[in-house]
Amino acid sequence: MNYTEIAREHLKAATEQLEIGADSALKYAALELRMAMEAITYDRAAAFKEEFPIEEYDTWQPRKVMAVLLEIDPMADKDSTIAFGLEEENGVPAKKMTSLGVETVLSMRVLKKHYDALGSFLHIPTIRRTKEGKKIDYSKLRKRGEEIRVYLDKVLSSPVFNSTLGAFSSIECMECGNKIRRRISQVENTINVECSNCVASYRVSYSRANQSIWEPMQKEIECANRGCRKKIVVWEKEIRQGANWTCPECKGKNSLVLGVVYE
Ligand SMILES: [Zn+2]
Ligand SMILES: [Zn+2]
């Protein structure tokens, strides 16, 4: 399925509806623009295919797909410039970089803003709004439609659209089994990653050899019963004032409290 082509077709249809100039054509333009945005979202997802639970995402709505895209790659909603160059010395970034252009991507923020705004024009006003005498603001809809048309045109004519350079790393969460995926940053050596499903968090570090190490962010805490001292392991996110547990050894109850130590 070529979603870029589908997006272009819907953008073309939207442009035709906008050019008619009649207010009555604007809702059809809005519908076509929304479909173009949906196609672009699925296109992005295809580029990250390996990172998706394919059997599930087949049935996902565009907004859900975009949310997952952002989870995998926090940079997915930002424009990025891609450049390459020859390394003269091993491991030292090249001095001369050739730019491949700027990739303009449909960001989640922009998507949400535009997609929702257009959605409200595709239904007749609610009973309350009609009672209040509110009418559809066609000049606002036209302005928004034009804005989105220009933006989508830029996205679809971007020279390096949908490139997914870089490596990915994923694990199954030790705590809940949820699959956690991250794009490996080209800039930082260590990132903190939180499971979206539970309290687990990990410190992920990697080398240029594309090896990543997922280190669970956990702490050992001893039972406060002097005669017991049984250790339990907790996630850093679980350490907070008032948290409590029953000791598996002596069955005593322990609570975490804020402490002051006199020095
Ligand atoms: Zn988890
Ligand atoms: Zn104990």
mmCIF file of C-alpha atoms and ligand atoms in Angstrom:
data_model
loop_
_atom_site.group_PDB
_atom_site.id
_atom_site.type_symbol
_atom_site.label_atom_id
_atom_site.label_comp_id
_atom_site.label_asym_id
_atom_site.label_seq_id
_atom_site.Cartn_x
_atom_site.Cartn_y
_atom_site.Cartn_z
ATOM 1 C CA MET A 1 0.000 0.000 0.000
ATOM 2 C CA ASN A 2 1.494 3.335 -1.011
ATOM 3 C CA TYR A 3 0.177 5.744 1.581
ATOM 4 C CA THR A 4 2.194 8.647 0.198
ATOM 5 C CA GLU A 5 0.261 8.301 -3.079
ATOM 6 C CA ILE A 6 -3.028 8.045 -1.191
ATOM 7 C CA ALA A 7 -2.134 11.158 0.810
ATOM 8 C CA ARG A 8 -1.314 13.051 -2.410
ATOM 9 C CA GLU A 9 -4.644 12.068 -3.946
ATOM 10 C CA HIS A 10 -6.579 13.319 -0.943
ATOM 11 C CA LEU A 11 -4.556 16.524 -0.835
ATOM 12 C CA LYS A 12 -5.317 17.102 -4.523
ATOM 13 C CA ALA A 13 -9.033 16.515 -3.920
ATOM 14 C CA ALA A 14 -8.931 18.896 -0.926
ATOM 15 C CA THR A 15 -7.256 21.568 -3.059
ATOM 16 C CA GLU A 16 -9.992 21.237 -5.693
ATOM 17 C CA GLN A 17 -12.697 21.646 -3.066
ATOM 18 C CA LEU A 18 -10.957 24.707 -1.591
ATOM 19 C CA GLU A 19 -10.629 26.266 -5.050
ATOM 20 C CA ILE A 20 -14.385 26.059 -5.648
ATOM 21 C CA GLY A 21 -14.615 28.953 -3.224
ATOM 22 C CA ALA A 22 -18.107 28.097 -1.964
ATOM 23 C CA ASP A 23 -18.742 27.628 1.752
ATOM 24 C CA SER A 24 -20.676 24.432 1.002
ATOM 25 C CA ALA A 25 -17.532 22.847 -0.469
ATOM 26 C CA LEU A 26 -15.427 23.484 2.638
ATOM 27 C CA LYS A 27 -16.614 20.459 4.589
ATOM 28 C CA TYR A 28 -15.596 18.205 1.721
ATOM 29 C CA ALA A 29 -12.193 19.881 1.705
ATOM 30 C CA ALA A 30 -11.960 19.253 5.480
ATOM 31 C CA LEU A 31 -12.782 15.594 4.993
ATOM 32 C CA GLU A 32 -10.151 15.196 2.261
ATOM 33 C CA LEU A 33 -7.518 16.951 4.393
ATOM 34 C CA ARG A 34 -8.251 14.646 7.309
ATOM 35 C CA MET A 35 -7.866 11.609 5.069
ATOM 36 C CA ALA A 36 -4.542 12.955 3.773
ATOM 37 C CA MET A 37 -3.353 13.298 7.381
ATOM 38 C CA GLU A 38 -4.448 9.754 8.137
ATOM 39 C CA ALA A 39 -2.574 8.391 5.112
ATOM 40 C CA ILE A 40 0.586 10.261 6.136
ATOM 41 C CA THR A 41 0.337 8.800 9.645
ATOM 42 C CA TYR A 42 0.096 5.251 8.295
ATOM 43 C CA ASP A 43 2.984 5.997 5.972
ATOM 44 C CA ARG A 44 5.141 7.036 8.919
ATOM 45 C CA ALA A 45 4.142 3.872 10.728
ATOM 46 C CA ALA A 46 5.241 1.750 7.761
ATOM 47 C CA ALA A 47 8.687 3.297 8.008
ATOM 48 C CA PHE A 48 8.897 2.127 11.624
ATOM 49 C CA LYS A 49 7.380 -1.246 10.778
ATOM 50 C CA GLU A 50 9.896 -3.404 12.621
ATOM 51 C CA GLU A 51 9.110 -1.599 15.840
ATOM 52 C CA PHE A 52 5.364 -2.152 15.760
ATOM 53 C CA PRO A 53 3.316 -5.075 16.978
ATOM 54 C CA ILE A 54 2.161 -5.581 13.389
ATOM 55 C CA GLU A 55 -0.831 -7.792 14.110
ATOM 56 C CA GLU A 56 -2.293 -5.115 16.400
ATOM 57 C CA TYR A 57 -1.472 -1.969 14.531
ATOM 58 C CA ASP A 58 -3.299 -3.124 11.405
ATOM 59 C CA THR A 59 -6.536 -2.094 13.070
ATOM 60 C CA TRP A 60 -5.375 1.031 14.880
ATOM 61 C CA GLN A 61 -6.810 4.493 14.270
ATOM 62 C CA PRO A 62 -4.331 7.125 13.034
ATOM 63 C CA ARG A 63 -4.214 8.890 16.399
ATOM 64 C CA LYS A 64 -3.265 5.699 18.211
ATOM 65 C CA VAL A 65 -0.577 4.961 15.615
ATOM 66 C CA MET A 66 0.883 8.430 16.093
ATOM 67 C CA ALA A 67 0.913 8.025 19.882
ATOM 68 C CA VAL A 68 2.936 4.833 19.499
ATOM 69 C CA LEU A 69 5.266 6.520 16.995
ATOM 70 C CA LEU A 70 6.007 9.184 19.556
ATOM 71 C CA GLU A 71 6.666 6.578 22.212
ATOM 72 C CA ILE A 72 9.214 4.780 20.050
ATOM 73 C CA ASP A 73 10.897 7.907 18.864
ATOM 74 C CA PRO A 74 10.466 11.090 20.878
ATOM 75 C CA MET A 75 11.980 12.941 17.943
ATOM 76 C CA ALA A 76 9.318 11.697 15.526
ATOM 77 C CA ASP A 77 7.340 14.889 15.781
ATOM 78 C CA LYS A 78 10.197 17.208 15.046
ATOM 79 C CA ASP A 79 11.658 18.306 11.760
ATOM 80 C CA SER A 80 15.041 16.767 11.256
ATOM 81 C CA THR A 81 17.954 17.482 8.981
ATOM 82 C CA ILE A 82 19.830 14.518 7.655
ATOM 83 C CA ALA A 83 23.453 14.827 6.686
ATOM 84 C CA PHE A 84 26.237 12.406 5.943
ATOM 85 C CA GLY A 85 29.976 12.646 5.609
ATOM 86 C CA LEU A 86 33.117 10.558 5.464
ATOM 87 C CA GLU A 87 34.937 9.794 8.658
ATOM 88 C CA GLU A 88 38.599 10.550 8.181
ATOM 89 C CA GLU A 89 39.471 8.981 11.477
ATOM 90 C CA ASN A 90 37.613 6.077 12.987
ATOM 91 C CA GLY A 91 34.950 7.275 15.426
ATOM 92 C CA VAL A 92 35.562 10.945 14.743
ATOM 93 C CA PRO A 93 32.622 12.723 13.081
ATOM 94 C CA ALA A 94 33.358 13.834 9.534
ATOM 95 C CA LYS A 95 34.376 17.451 9.008
ATOM 96 C CA LYS A 96 32.498 17.840 5.767
ATOM 97 C CA MET A 97 28.841 16.919 5.868
ATOM 98 C CA THR A 98 26.511 16.751 2.896
ATOM 99 C CA SER A 99 22.955 17.658 3.722
ATOM 100 C CA LEU A 100 20.150 15.555 2.322
ATOM 101 C CA GLY A 101 17.606 18.185 3.161
ATOM 102 C CA VAL A 102 15.134 18.822 5.893
ATOM 103 C CA GLU A 103 12.482 16.301 6.666
ATOM 104 C CA THR A 104 9.230 17.909 7.634
ATOM 105 C CA VAL A 105 7.102 15.447 9.462
ATOM 106 C CA LEU A 106 3.514 15.582 10.486
ATOM 107 C CA SER A 107 3.866 16.095 14.198
ATOM 108 C CA MET A 108 1.508 14.751 16.801
ATOM 109 C CA ARG A 109 0.946 18.260 18.086
ATOM 110 C CA VAL A 110 0.085 19.600 14.651
ATOM 111 C CA LEU A 111 -1.915 16.494 13.818
ATOM 112 C CA LYS A 112 -4.013 16.735 16.969
ATOM 113 C CA LYS A 113 -4.602 20.428 16.517
ATOM 114 C CA HIS A 114 -5.611 20.294 12.866
ATOM 115 C CA TYR A 115 -7.276 16.896 12.856
ATOM 116 C CA ASP A 116 -9.555 17.723 15.808
ATOM 117 C CA ALA A 117 -10.293 21.223 14.612
ATOM 118 C CA LEU A 118 -11.443 19.953 11.227
ATOM 119 C CA GLY A 119 -13.419 17.149 12.856
ATOM 120 C CA SER A 120 -15.765 19.588 14.528
ATOM 121 C CA PHE A 121 -16.784 20.939 11.120
ATOM 122 C CA LEU A 122 -17.837 17.533 9.857
ATOM 123 C CA HIS A 123 -20.873 17.309 12.121
ATOM 124 C CA ILE A 124 -23.865 19.569 12.438
ATOM 125 C CA PRO A 125 -23.569 21.817 15.520
ATOM 126 C CA THR A 126 -24.748 20.291 18.809
ATOM 127 C CA ILE A 127 -28.267 21.139 19.996
ATOM 128 C CA ARG A 128 -26.857 23.478 22.617
ATOM 129 C CA ARG A 129 -24.739 25.353 20.109
ATOM 130 C CA THR A 130 -27.730 25.677 17.792
ATOM 131 C CA LYS A 131 -29.881 26.974 20.681
ATOM 132 C CA GLU A 132 -27.153 29.495 21.484
ATOM 133 C CA GLY A 133 -27.387 30.651 17.888
ATOM 134 C CA LYS A 134 -23.814 29.551 17.076
ATOM 135 C CA LYS A 135 -23.192 29.064 13.393
ATOM 136 C CA ILE A 136 -20.340 27.429 11.528
ATOM 137 C CA ASP A 137 -17.599 29.988 11.032
ATOM 138 C CA TYR A 138 -16.770 29.392 7.375
ATOM 139 C CA SER A 139 -14.055 32.029 7.122
ATOM 140 C CA LYS A 140 -12.248 30.343 10.017
ATOM 141 C CA LEU A 141 -12.645 26.943 8.368
ATOM 142 C CA ARG A 142 -11.288 28.291 5.072
ATOM 143 C CA LYS A 143 -8.268 29.835 6.773
ATOM 144 C CA ARG A 144 -7.516 26.617 8.642
ATOM 145 C CA GLY A 145 -8.017 24.486 5.536
ATOM 146 C CA GLU A 146 -5.557 26.632 3.573
ATOM 147 C CA GLU A 147 -3.013 26.466 6.374
ATOM 148 C CA ILE A 148 -3.199 22.677 6.507
ATOM 149 C CA ARG A 149 -3.072 22.350 2.715
ATOM 150 C CA VAL A 150 0.203 24.323 2.589
ATOM 151 C CA TYR A 151 1.661 22.298 5.453
ATOM 152 C CA LEU A 152 0.756 18.917 3.964
ATOM 153 C CA ASP A 153 2.135 19.992 0.611
ATOM 154 C CA LYS A 154 5.446 20.746 2.335
ATOM 155 C CA VAL A 155 5.421 17.373 4.106
ATOM 156 C CA LEU A 156 4.698 15.465 0.895
ATOM 157 C CA SER A 157 7.347 17.228 -1.172
ATOM 158 C CA SER A 158 10.063 16.804 1.459
ATOM 159 C CA PRO A 159 13.149 15.202 -0.151
ATOM 160 C CA VAL A 160 13.985 12.801 2.632
ATOM 161 C CA PHE A 161 10.489 12.023 3.715
ATOM 162 C CA ASN A 162 10.187 8.940 5.872
ATOM 163 C CA SER A 163 13.820 8.127 6.251
ATOM 164 C CA THR A 164 14.467 6.144 9.377
ATOM 165 C CA LEU A 165 18.167 6.251 9.860
ATOM 166 C CA GLY A 166 19.408 5.058 13.180
ATOM 167 C CA ALA A 167 19.085 2.056 15.360
ATOM 168 C CA PHE A 168 16.345 0.855 17.609
ATOM 169 C CA SER A 169 16.454 -1.037 20.820
ATOM 170 C CA SER A 170 13.689 -2.931 22.530
ATOM 171 C CA ILE A 171 13.085 -5.228 25.472
ATOM 172 C CA GLU A 172 10.158 -6.864 27.181
ATOM 173 C CA CYS A 173 9.535 -5.086 30.469
ATOM 174 C CA MET A 174 10.886 -7.201 33.366
ATOM 175 C CA GLU A 175 7.947 -6.162 35.477
ATOM 176 C CA CYS A 176 4.915 -6.475 33.213
ATOM 177 C CA GLY A 177 6.105 -7.988 29.918
ATOM 178 C CA ASN A 178 5.057 -4.937 27.894
ATOM 179 C CA LYS A 179 7.267 -4.374 24.833
ATOM 180 C CA ILE A 180 9.263 -1.157 25.232
ATOM 181 C CA ARG A 181 10.866 0.319 22.110
ATOM 182 C CA ARG A 182 13.174 3.275 21.692
ATOM 183 C CA ARG A 183 15.074 4.843 18.905
ATOM 184 C CA ILE A 184 18.690 5.119 19.898
ATOM 185 C CA SER A 185 19.763 8.714 20.143
ATOM 186 C CA GLN A 186 22.651 9.849 17.945
ATOM 187 C CA VAL A 187 23.567 12.485 20.479
ATOM 188 C CA GLU A 188 23.350 11.114 23.991
ATOM 189 C CA ASN A 189 24.972 7.922 25.231
ATOM 190 C CA THR A 190 22.455 7.262 27.970
ATOM 191 C CA ILE A 191 18.730 7.772 28.092
ATOM 192 C CA ASN A 192 16.147 7.033 30.745
ATOM 193 C CA VAL A 193 13.166 5.063 29.528
ATOM 194 C CA GLU A 194 9.960 4.457 31.421
ATOM 195 C CA CYS A 195 7.555 1.607 30.789
ATOM 196 C CA SER A 196 4.245 3.102 29.674
ATOM 197 C CA ASN A 197 2.379 0.256 31.343
ATOM 198 C CA CYS A 198 3.858 0.001 34.871
ATOM 199 C CA VAL A 199 6.294 1.566 37.373
ATOM 200 C CA ALA A 200 9.422 0.108 35.790
ATOM 201 C CA SER A 201 12.108 2.375 34.389
ATOM 202 C CA TYR A 202 15.444 1.646 32.768
ATOM 203 C CA ARG A 203 18.697 3.385 32.070
ATOM 204 C CA VAL A 204 19.677 2.529 28.511
ATOM 205 C CA SER A 205 23.255 3.008 27.456
ATOM 206 C CA TYR A 206 24.821 2.070 24.152
ATOM 207 C CA SER A 207 28.041 2.078 22.271
ATOM 208 C CA ARG A 208 28.809 2.830 18.642
ATOM 209 C CA ALA A 209 28.842 -0.903 18.040
ATOM 210 C CA ASN A 210 25.074 -0.723 18.307
ATOM 211 C CA GLN A 211 24.986 -2.586 21.543
ATOM 212 C CA SER A 212 22.561 -1.367 24.123
ATOM 213 C CA ILE A 213 22.352 -2.252 27.762
ATOM 214 C CA TRP A 214 19.068 -1.938 29.606
ATOM 215 C CA GLU A 215 19.702 -1.473 33.296
ATOM 216 C CA PRO A 216 16.647 -1.615 35.553
ATOM 217 C CA MET A 217 16.419 1.428 37.816
ATOM 218 C CA GLN A 218 15.898 -0.446 41.066
ATOM 219 C CA LYS A 219 17.017 -0.199 44.670
ATOM 220 C CA GLU A 220 17.389 -2.719 47.465
ATOM 221 C CA ILE A 221 15.678 -1.886 50.744
ATOM 222 C CA GLU A 222 16.145 -3.790 53.984
ATOM 223 C CA CYS A 223 13.396 -4.765 56.406
ATOM 224 C CA ALA A 224 13.638 -2.343 59.360
ATOM 225 C CA ASN A 225 13.263 -5.192 61.856
ATOM 226 C CA ARG A 226 16.787 -5.450 63.355
ATOM 227 C CA GLY A 227 16.507 -9.197 63.777
ATOM 228 C CA CYS A 228 15.450 -9.716 60.134
ATOM 229 C CA ARG A 229 16.995 -7.275 57.609
ATOM 230 C CA LYS A 230 15.493 -9.145 54.665
ATOM 231 C CA LYS A 231 16.117 -7.173 51.483
ATOM 232 C CA ILE A 232 13.477 -6.477 48.864
ATOM 233 C CA VAL A 233 14.014 -4.938 45.453
ATOM 234 C CA VAL A 234 11.858 -1.979 44.410
ATOM 235 C CA TRP A 235 11.675 0.255 41.342
ATOM 236 C CA GLU A 236 12.952 3.799 41.837
ATOM 237 C CA LYS A 237 9.507 5.115 40.980
ATOM 238 C CA GLU A 238 8.040 3.158 43.910
ATOM 239 C CA ILE A 239 10.236 4.942 46.438
ATOM 240 C CA ARG A 240 8.057 7.651 47.888
ATOM 241 C CA GLN A 241 6.846 8.889 51.262
ATOM 242 C CA GLY A 242 4.257 6.522 52.753
ATOM 243 C CA ALA A 243 4.970 3.539 50.508
ATOM 244 C CA ASN A 244 4.776 0.314 52.545
ATOM 245 C CA TRP A 245 5.325 -3.409 52.242
ATOM 246 C CA THR A 246 4.950 -6.569 54.289
ATOM 247 C CA CYS A 247 8.259 -8.318 54.820
ATOM 248 C CA PRO A 248 8.265 -11.718 53.107
ATOM 249 C CA GLU A 249 10.550 -13.067 55.869
ATOM 250 C CA CYS A 250 9.282 -11.812 59.258
ATOM 251 C CA LYS A 251 5.815 -10.713 57.986
ATOM 252 C CA GLY A 252 6.350 -7.324 59.659
ATOM 253 C CA LYS A 253 5.037 -4.124 58.081
ATOM 254 C CA ASN A 254 7.522 -1.541 56.822
ATOM 255 C CA SER A 255 6.838 2.038 55.681
ATOM 256 C CA LEU A 256 9.041 4.543 53.927
ATOM 257 C CA VAL A 257 9.256 7.830 55.796
ATOM 258 C CA LEU A 258 11.147 11.030 55.274
ATOM 259 C CA GLY A 259 14.178 11.094 57.566
ATOM 260 C CA VAL A 260 16.550 13.720 58.913
ATOM 261 C CA VAL A 261 20.058 12.803 59.966
ATOM 262 C CA TYR A 262 22.020 15.032 62.346
ATOM 263 C CA GLU A 263 25.560 15.528 61.166
HETATM 264 ZN ZN ZN B 1 6.246 -2.570 32.573
HETATM 265 ZN ZN ZN B 2 11.555 -8.699 57.961
#
